[in-house]
XYZ file of N, CA, C and O in Angstrom:
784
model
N -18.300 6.979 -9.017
C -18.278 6.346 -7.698
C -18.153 4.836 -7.872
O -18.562 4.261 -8.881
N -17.416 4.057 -6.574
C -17.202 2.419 -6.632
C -18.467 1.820 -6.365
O -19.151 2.099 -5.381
N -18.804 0.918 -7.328
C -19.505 -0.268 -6.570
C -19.253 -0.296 -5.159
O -18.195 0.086 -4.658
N -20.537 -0.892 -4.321
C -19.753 -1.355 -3.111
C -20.185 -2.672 -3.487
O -21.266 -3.091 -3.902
N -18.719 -3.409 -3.163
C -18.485 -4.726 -3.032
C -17.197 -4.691 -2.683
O -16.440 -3.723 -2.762
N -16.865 -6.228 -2.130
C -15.391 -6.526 -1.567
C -14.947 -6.613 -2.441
O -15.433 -6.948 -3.521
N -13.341 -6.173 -2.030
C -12.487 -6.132 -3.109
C -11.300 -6.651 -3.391
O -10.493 -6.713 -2.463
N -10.819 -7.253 -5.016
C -10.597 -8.140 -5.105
C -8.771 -8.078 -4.268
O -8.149 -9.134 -4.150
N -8.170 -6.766 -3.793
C -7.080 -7.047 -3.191
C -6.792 -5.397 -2.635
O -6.820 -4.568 -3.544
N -6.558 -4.932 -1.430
C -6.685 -4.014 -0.975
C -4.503 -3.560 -1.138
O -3.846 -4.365 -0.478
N -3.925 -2.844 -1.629
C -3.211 -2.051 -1.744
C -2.554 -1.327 -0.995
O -3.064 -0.210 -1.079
N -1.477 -1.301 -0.111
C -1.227 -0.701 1.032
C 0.089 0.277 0.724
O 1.039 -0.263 0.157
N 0.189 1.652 1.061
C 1.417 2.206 1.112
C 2.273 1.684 1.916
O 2.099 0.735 2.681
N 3.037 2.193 1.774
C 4.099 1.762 2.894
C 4.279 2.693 3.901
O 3.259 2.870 4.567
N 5.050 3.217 4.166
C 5.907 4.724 4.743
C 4.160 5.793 4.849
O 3.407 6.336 4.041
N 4.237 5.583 6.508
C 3.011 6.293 6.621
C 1.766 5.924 6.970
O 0.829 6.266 7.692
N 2.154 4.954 6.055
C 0.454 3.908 5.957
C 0.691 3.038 7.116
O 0.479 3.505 8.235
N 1.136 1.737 6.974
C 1.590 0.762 7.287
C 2.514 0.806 8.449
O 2.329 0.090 9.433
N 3.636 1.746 8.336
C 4.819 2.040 9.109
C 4.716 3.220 9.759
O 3.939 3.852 9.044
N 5.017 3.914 10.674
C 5.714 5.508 10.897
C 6.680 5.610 9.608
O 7.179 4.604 9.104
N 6.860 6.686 9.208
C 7.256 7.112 7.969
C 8.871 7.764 8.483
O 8.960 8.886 8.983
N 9.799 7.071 8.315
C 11.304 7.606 8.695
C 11.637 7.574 7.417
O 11.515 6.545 6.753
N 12.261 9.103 6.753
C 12.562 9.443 5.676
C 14.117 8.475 5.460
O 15.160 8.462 6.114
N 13.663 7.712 4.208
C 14.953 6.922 3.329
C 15.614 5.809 4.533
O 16.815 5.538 4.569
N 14.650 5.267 5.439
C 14.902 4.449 6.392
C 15.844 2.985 5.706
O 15.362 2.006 5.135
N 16.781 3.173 5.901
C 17.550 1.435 5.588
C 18.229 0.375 6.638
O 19.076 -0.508 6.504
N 17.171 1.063 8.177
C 17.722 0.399 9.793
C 16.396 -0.505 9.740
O 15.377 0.145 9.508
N 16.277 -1.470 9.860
C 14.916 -2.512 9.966
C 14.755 -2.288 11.664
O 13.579 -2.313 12.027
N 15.576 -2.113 12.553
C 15.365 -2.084 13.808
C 14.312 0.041 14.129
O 13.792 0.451 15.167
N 14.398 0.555 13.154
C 13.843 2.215 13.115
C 12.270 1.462 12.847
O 11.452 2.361 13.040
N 11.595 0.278 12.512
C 10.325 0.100 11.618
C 9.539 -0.188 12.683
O 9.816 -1.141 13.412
N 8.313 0.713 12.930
C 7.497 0.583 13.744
C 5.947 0.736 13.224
O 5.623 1.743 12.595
N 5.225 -0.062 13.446
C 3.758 -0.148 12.726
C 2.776 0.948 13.248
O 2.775 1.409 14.390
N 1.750 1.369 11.990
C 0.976 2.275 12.475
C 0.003 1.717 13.673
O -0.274 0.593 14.091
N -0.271 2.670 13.918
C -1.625 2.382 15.186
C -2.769 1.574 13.980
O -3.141 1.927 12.861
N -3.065 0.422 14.782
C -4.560 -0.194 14.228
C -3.963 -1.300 12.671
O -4.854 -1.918 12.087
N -2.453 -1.444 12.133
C -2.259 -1.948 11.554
C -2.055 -3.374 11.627
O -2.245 -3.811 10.492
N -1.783 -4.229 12.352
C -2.125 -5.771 12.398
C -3.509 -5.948 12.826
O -4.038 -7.003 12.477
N -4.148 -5.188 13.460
C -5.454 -5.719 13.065
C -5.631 -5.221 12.188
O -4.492 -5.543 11.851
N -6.073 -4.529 11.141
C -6.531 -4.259 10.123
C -6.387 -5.091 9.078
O -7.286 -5.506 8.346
N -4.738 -5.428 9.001
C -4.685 -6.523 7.952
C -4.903 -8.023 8.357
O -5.021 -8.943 7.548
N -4.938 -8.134 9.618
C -5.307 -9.542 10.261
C -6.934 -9.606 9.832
O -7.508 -10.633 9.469
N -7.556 -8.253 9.958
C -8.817 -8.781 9.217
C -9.381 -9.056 7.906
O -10.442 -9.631 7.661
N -8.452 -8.526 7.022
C -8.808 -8.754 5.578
C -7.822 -10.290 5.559
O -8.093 -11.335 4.967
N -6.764 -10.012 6.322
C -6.937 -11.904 5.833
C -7.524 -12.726 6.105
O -7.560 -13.627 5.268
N -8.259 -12.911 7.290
C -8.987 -13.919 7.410
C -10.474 -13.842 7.217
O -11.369 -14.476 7.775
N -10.531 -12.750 6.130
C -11.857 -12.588 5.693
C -11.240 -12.901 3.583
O -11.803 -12.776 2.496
N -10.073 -13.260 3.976
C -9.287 -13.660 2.355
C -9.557 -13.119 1.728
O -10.268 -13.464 0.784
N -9.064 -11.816 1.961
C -8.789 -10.639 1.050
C -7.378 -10.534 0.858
O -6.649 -10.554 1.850
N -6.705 -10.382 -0.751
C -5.323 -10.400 -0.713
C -4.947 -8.502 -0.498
O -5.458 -7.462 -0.912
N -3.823 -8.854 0.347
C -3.180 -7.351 0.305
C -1.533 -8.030 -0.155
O -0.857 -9.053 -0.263
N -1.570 -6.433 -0.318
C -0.416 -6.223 -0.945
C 0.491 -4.849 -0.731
O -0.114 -3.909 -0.216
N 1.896 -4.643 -1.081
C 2.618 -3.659 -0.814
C 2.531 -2.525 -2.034
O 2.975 -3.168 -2.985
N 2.253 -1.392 -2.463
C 2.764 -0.494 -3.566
C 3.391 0.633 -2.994
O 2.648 1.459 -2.465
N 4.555 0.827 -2.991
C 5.559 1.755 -2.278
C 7.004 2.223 -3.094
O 7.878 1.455 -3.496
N 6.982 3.536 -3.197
C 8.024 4.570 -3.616
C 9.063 4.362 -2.739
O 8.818 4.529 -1.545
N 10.198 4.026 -3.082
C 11.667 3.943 -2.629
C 12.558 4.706 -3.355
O 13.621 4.161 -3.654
N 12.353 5.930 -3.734
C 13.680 6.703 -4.366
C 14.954 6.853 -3.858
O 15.926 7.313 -4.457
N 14.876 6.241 -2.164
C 16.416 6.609 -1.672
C 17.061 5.712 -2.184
O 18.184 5.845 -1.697
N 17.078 4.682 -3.014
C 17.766 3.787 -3.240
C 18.399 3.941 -4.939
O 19.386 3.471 -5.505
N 16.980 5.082 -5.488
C 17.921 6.043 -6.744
C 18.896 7.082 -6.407
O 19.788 7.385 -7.199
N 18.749 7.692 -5.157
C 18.996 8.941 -4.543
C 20.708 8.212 -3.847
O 21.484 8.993 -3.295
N 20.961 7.164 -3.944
C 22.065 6.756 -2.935
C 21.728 6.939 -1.604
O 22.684 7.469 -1.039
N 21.109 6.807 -1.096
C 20.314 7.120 0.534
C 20.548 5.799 1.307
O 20.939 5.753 2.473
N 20.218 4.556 0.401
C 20.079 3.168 1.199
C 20.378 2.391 0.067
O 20.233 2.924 -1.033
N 20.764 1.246 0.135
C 20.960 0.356 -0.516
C 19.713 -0.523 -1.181
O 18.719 -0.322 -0.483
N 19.478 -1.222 -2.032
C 18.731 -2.556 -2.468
C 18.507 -3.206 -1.335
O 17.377 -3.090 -0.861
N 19.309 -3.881 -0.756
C 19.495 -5.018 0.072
C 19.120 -4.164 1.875
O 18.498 -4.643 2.823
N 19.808 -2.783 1.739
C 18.941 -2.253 3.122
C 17.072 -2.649 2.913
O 16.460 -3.366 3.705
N 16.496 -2.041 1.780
C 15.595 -1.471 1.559
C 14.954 -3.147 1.845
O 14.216 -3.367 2.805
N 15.245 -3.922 1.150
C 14.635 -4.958 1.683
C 14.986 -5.807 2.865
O 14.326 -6.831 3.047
N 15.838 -5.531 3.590
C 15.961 -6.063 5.118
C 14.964 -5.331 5.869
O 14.426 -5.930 6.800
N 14.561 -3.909 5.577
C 13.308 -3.081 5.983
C 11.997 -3.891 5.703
O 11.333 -4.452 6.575
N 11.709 -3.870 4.316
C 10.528 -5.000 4.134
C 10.579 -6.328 4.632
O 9.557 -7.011 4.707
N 11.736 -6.759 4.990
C 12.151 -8.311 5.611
C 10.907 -7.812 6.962
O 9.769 -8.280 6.992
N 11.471 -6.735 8.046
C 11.225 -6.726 9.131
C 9.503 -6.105 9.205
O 8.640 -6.573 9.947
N 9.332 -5.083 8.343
C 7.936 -4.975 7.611
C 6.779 -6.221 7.849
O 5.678 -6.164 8.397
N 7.598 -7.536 7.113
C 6.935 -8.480 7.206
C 6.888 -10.074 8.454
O 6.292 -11.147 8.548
N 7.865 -9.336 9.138
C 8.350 -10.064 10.468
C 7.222 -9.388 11.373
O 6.633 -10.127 12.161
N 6.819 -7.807 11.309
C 6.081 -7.810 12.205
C 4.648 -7.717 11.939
O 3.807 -7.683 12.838
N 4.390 -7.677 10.720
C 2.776 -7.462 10.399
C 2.252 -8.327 9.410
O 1.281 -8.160 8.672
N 3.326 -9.623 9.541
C 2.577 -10.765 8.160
C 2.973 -10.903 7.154
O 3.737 -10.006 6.797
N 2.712 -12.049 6.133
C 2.937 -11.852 5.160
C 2.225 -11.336 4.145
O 1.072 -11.755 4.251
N 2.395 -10.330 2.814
C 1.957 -9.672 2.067
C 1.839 -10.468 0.880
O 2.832 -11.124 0.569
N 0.623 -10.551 0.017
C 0.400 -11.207 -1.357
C 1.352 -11.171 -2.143
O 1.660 -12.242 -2.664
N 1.979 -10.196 -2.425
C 2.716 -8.938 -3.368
C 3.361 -8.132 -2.745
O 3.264 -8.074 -1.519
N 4.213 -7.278 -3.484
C 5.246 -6.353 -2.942
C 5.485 -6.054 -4.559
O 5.872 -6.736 -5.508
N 4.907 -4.212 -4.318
C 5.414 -3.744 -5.984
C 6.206 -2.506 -5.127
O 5.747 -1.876 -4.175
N 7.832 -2.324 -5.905
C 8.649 -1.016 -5.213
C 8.897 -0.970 -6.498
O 9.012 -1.829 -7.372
N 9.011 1.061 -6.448
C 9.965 1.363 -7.327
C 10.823 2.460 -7.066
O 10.520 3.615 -6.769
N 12.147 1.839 -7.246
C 13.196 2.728 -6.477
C 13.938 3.788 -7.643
O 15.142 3.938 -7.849
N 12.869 4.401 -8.262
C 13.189 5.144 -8.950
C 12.839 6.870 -8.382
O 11.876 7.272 -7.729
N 14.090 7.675 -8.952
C 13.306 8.939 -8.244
C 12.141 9.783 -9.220
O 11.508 9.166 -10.077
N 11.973 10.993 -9.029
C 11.148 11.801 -9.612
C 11.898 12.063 -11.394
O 11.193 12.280 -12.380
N 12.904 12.002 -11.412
C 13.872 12.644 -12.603
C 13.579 11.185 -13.248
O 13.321 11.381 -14.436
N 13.528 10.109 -13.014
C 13.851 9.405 -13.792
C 12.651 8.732 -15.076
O 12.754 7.952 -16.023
N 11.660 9.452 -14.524
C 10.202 9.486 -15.851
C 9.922 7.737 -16.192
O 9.578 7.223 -17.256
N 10.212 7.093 -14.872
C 9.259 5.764 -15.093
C 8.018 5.955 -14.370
O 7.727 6.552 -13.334
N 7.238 5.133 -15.395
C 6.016 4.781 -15.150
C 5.522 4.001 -13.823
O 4.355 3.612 -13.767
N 6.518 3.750 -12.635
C 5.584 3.084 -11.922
C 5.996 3.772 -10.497
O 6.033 3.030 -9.515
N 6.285 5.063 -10.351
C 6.809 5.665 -9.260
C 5.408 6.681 -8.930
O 4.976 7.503 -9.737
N 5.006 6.502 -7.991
C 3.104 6.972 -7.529
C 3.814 8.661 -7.716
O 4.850 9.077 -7.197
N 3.165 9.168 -8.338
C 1.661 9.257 -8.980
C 1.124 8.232 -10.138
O -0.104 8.193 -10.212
N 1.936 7.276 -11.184
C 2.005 6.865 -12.223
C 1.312 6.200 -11.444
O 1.274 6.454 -10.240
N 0.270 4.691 -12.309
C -0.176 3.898 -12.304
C 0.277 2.646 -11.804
O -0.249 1.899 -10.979
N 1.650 2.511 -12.627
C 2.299 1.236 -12.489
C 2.430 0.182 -11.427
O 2.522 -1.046 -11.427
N 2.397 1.419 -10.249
C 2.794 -0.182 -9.021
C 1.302 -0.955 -8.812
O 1.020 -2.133 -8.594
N 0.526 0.194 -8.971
C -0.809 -0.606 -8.249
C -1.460 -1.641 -9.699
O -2.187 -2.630 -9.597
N -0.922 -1.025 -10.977
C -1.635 -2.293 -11.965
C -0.246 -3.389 -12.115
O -0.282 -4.399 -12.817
N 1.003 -2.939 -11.275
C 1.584 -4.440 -11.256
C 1.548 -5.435 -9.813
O 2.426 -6.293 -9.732
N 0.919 -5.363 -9.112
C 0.339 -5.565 -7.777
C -0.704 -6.278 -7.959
O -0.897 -7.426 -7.556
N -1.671 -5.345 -8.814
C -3.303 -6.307 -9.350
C -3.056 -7.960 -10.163
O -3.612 -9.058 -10.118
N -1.575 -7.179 -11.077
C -1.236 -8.377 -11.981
C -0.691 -9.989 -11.241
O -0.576 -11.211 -11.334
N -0.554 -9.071 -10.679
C 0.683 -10.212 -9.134
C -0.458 -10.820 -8.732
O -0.394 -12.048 -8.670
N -1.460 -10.320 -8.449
C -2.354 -10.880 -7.606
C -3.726 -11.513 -8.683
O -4.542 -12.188 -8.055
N -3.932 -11.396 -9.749
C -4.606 -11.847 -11.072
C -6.007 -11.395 -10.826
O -7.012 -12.065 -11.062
N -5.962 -9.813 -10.173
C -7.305 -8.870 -9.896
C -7.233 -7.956 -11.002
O -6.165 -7.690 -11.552
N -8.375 -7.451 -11.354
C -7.729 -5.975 -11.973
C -8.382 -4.876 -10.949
O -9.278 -4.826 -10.106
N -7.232 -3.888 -11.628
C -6.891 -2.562 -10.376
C -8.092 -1.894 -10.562
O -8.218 -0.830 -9.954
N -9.107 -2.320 -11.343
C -10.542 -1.770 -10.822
C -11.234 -2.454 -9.412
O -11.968 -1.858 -8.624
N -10.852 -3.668 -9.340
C -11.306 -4.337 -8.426
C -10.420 -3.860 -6.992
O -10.871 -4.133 -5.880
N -9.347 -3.251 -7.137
C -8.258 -2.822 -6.058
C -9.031 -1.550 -5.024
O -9.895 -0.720 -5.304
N -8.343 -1.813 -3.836
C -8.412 -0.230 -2.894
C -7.225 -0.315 -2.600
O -6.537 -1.261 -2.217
N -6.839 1.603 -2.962
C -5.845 1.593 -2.399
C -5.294 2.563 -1.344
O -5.607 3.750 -1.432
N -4.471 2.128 -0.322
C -4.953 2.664 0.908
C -3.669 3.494 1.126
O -2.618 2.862 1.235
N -3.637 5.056 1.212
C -2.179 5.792 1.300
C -2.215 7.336 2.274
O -3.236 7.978 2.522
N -0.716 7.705 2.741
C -1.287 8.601 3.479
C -1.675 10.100 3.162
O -2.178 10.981 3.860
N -1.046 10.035 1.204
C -0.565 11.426 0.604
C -1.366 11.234 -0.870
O -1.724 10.303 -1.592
N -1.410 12.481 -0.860
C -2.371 12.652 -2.562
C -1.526 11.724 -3.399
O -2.103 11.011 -4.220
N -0.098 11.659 -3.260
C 0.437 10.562 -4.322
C -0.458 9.207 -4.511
O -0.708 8.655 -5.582
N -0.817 8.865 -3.390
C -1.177 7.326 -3.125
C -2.634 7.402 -4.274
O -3.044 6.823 -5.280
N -2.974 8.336 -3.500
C -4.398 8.581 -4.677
C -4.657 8.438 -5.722
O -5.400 7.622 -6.269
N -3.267 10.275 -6.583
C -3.390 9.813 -7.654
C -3.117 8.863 -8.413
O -3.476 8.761 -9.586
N -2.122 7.704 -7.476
C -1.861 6.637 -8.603
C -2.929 5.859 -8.391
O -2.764 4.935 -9.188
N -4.421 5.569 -7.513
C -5.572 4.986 -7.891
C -6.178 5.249 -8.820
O -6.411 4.422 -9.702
N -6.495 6.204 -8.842
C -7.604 7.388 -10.231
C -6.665 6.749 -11.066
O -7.178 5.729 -11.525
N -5.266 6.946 -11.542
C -4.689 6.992 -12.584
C -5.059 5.259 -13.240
O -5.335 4.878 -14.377
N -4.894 4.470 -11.844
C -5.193 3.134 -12.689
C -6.774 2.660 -12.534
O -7.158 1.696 -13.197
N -7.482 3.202 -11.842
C -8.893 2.981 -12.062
C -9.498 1.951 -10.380
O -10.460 1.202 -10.211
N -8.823 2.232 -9.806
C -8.835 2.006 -8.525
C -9.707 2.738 -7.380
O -10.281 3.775 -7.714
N -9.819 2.369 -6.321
C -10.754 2.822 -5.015
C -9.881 3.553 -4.377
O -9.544 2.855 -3.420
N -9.204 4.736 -4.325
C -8.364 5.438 -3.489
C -8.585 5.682 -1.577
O -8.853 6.874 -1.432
N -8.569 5.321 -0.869
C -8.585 5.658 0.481
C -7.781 6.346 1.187
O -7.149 5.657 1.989
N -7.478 7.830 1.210
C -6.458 8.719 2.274
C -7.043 8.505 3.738
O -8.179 8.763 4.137
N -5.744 7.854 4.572
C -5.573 8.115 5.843
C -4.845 9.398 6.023
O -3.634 9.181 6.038
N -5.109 10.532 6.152
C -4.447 11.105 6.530
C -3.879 11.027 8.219
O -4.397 10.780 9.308
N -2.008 11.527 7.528
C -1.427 11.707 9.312
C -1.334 13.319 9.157
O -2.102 14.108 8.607
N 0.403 13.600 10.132
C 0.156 14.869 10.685
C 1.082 15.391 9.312
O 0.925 16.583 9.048
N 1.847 14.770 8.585
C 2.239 14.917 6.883
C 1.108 15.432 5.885
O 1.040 16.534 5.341
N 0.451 14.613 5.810
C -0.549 15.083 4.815
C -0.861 16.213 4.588
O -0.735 16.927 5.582
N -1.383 16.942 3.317
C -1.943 18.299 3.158
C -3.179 18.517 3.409
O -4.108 17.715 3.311
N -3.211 19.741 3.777
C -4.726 19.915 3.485
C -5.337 19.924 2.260
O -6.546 19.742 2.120
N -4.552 20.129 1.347
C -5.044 20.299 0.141
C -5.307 18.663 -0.350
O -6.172 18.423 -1.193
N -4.512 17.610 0.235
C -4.628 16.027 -0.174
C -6.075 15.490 0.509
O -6.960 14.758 0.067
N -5.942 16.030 1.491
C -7.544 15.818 1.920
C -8.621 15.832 1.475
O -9.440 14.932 1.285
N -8.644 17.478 1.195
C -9.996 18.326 0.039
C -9.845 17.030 -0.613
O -10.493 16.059 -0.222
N -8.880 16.948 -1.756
C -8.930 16.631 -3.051
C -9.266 14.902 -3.361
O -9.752 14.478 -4.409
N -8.799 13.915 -1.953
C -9.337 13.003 -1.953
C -10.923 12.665 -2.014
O -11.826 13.303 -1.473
N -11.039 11.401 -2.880
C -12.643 10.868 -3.111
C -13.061 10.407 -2.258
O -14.263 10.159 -2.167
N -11.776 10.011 -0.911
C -12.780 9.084 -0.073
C -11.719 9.149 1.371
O -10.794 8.403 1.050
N -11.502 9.538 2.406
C -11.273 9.568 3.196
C -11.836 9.042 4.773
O -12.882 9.246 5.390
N -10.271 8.072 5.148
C -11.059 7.387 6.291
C -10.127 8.096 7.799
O -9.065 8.717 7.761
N -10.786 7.813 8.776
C -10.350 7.964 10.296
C -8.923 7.082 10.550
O -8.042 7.522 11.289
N -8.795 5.681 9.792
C -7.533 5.264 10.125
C -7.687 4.243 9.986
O -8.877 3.930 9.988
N -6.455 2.837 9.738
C -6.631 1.630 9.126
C -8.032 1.158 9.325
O -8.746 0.907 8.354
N -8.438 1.032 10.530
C -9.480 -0.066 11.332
C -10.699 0.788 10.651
O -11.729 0.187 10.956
N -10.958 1.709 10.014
C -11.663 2.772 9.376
C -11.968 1.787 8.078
O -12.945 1.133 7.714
N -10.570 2.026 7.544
C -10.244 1.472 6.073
C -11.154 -0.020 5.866
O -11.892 -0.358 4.941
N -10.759 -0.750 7.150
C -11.096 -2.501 6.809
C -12.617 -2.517 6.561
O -13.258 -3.019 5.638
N -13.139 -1.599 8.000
C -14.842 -1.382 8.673
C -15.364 -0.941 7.177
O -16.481 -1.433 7.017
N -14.965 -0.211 6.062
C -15.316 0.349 4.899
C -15.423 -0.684 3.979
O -16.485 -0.994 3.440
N -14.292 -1.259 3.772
C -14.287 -2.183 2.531
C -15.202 -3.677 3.001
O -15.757 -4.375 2.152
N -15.221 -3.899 4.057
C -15.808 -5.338 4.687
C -17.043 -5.329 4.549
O -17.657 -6.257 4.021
N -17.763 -3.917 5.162
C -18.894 -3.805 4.848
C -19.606 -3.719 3.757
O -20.800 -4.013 3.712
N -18.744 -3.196 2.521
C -19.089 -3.299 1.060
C -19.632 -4.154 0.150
O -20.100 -4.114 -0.988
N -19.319 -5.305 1.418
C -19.478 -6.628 0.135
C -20.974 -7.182 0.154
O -21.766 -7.249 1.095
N -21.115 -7.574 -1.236
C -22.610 -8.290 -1.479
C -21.627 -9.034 -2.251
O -20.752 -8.489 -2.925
N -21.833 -10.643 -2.107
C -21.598 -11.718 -2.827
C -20.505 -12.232 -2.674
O -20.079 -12.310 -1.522
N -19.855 -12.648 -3.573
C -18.594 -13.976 -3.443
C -17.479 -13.477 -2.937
O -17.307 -12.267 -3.084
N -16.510 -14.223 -2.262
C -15.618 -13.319 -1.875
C -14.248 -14.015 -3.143
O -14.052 -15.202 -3.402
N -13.593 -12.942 -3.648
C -12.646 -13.467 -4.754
C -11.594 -14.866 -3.948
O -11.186 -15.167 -2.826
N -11.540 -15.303 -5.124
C -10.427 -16.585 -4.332
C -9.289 -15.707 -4.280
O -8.911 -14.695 -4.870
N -8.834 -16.542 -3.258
C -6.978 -16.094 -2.688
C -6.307 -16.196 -4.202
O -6.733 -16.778 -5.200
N -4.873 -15.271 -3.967
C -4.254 -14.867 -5.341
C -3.677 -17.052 -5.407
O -4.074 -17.928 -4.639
N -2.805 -17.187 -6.467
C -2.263 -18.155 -7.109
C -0.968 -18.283 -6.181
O -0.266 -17.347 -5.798
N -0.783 -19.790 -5.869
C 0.359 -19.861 -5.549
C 1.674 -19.406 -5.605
O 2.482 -19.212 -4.697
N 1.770 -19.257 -6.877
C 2.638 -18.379 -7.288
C 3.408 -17.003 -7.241
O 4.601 -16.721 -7.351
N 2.414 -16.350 -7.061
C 2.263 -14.966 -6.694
C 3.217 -14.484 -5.255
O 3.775 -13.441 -4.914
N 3.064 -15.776 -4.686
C 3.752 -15.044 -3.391
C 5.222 -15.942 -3.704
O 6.167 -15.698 -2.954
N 5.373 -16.741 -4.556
C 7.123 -16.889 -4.635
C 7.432 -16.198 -5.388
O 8.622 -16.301 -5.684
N 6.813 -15.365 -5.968
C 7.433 -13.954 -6.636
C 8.663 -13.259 -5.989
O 9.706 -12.944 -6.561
N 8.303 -13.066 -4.547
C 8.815 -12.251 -3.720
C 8.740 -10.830 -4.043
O 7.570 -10.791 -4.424
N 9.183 -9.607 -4.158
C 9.394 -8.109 -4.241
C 9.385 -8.181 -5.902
O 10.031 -9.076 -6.447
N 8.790 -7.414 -6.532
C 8.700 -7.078 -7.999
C 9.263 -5.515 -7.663
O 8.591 -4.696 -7.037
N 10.430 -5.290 -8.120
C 10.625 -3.497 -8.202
C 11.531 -3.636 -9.496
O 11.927 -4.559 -10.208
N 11.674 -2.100 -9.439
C 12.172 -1.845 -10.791
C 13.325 -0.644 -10.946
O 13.791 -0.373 -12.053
C-alpha cells in the first residue's frame, strides 16, 4: 500500500480519462473533456502539483491518423484544459514490443523523468486495467476511473478505485502531510511531447 502523501506529479490518461474516448480520433474539433476534468486539474495546479499526459496512440502505427493529426488533437487537448507539465505518447502498436506502450512501464517512468519525480512518487490516473498495469509495473499509485468501457474484471483487479476525476483530486489532496514538491524545471515544459 502508498504512503499517503501528496504526490510528486499525478499522471493522466488520455482517451477516456481526460477526453471522451473517440477511437483513433485525428479531428481536434471531435475532443470533448470528461465531466469534472478542468476542475480537477485546475486543482492540482494551484495546489502545484505537476500533471502530466501518458497516452497510447497506436493509430498513428496502425495508419489511422497522422503525427501531426495526433498532435493538433493534443494542441486542442491543451487549448481546452491547460497546460500539461509533460506529454509522454507512444504511437506504437501492440506488435511492435516497445517498452513504453501501457501496459509497459515506460511512459509513466518517462513522464516522472520529464518532471524530475520518481514514478514512486507518481499517481496514475486511467480508465482501463492498461493504465494500471503500467503503474504497478513502474511502482506507481494506480487510480481506475472507471467509464461505461471498462471491465468488470479491470475494476475487481484494480488497487484503488475512484467515483471520477473530482474523486481522484479529493484523494490525492487529502493525502498530504508535509512539503509540497517544487514545480517541475523550466525546462521540462519546452520539451514539448516526448513520443516514440
Amino acid at each position: 500500500m502508498f504512503e499517503k502523501r501528496r504526490p510528486g506529479a499525478v499522471l493522466f490518461d488520455r482517451d477516456g480519462t481526460l477526453i471522451r474516448d473517440v477511437p483513433y480520433n485525428g479531428d481536434p474539433d471531435r475532443v470533448e473533456p470528461m465531466p469534472g476534468a478542468i476542475e480537477a486539474l485546475g486543482r492540482l495546479r494551484r495546489a502545484d502539483v505537476p500533471v502530466a499526459v501518458v497516452t497510447n496512440q497506436s493509430g498513428v502505427a496502425k495508419g489511422l491518423l497522422s503525427a501531426d493529426e495526433m498532435d493538433q488533437v493534443n494542441a486542442k487537448v491543451e487549448e481546452l484544459l491547460g497546460p500539461f507539465d509533460a506529454w509522454a505518447i507512444c504511437v506504437h502498436d501492440d506488435a511492435d514490443g516497445c517498452t513504453c506502450r501501457k501496459p509497459a512501464p515506460g511512459l509513466v517512468i518517462r513522464a516522472a523523468a520529464v518532471l524530475d519525480v520518481s514514478p514512486r512518487d507518481c499517481v496514475v490516473v486511467g480508465d482501463i486495467g492498461r493504465d494500471m498495469e503500467a503503474a504497478r509495473a513502474a511502482g506507481a499509485r494506480g487510480i481506475l476511473v472507471p467509464t461505461q468501457e471498462t471491465l468488470r474484471e479491470e475494476i475487481r483487479q484494480a488497487s484503488e478505485v475512484a467515483d471520477d476525476l473530482i474523486d481522484v483530486v479529493d484523494r490525492v489532496l487529502s493525502d498530504t502531510e508535509g512539503p509540497v514538491p517544487a514545480a517541475a524545471a523550466p525546462w521540462a515544459r519546452a520539451m514539448g511531447w516526448s513520443r516514440w
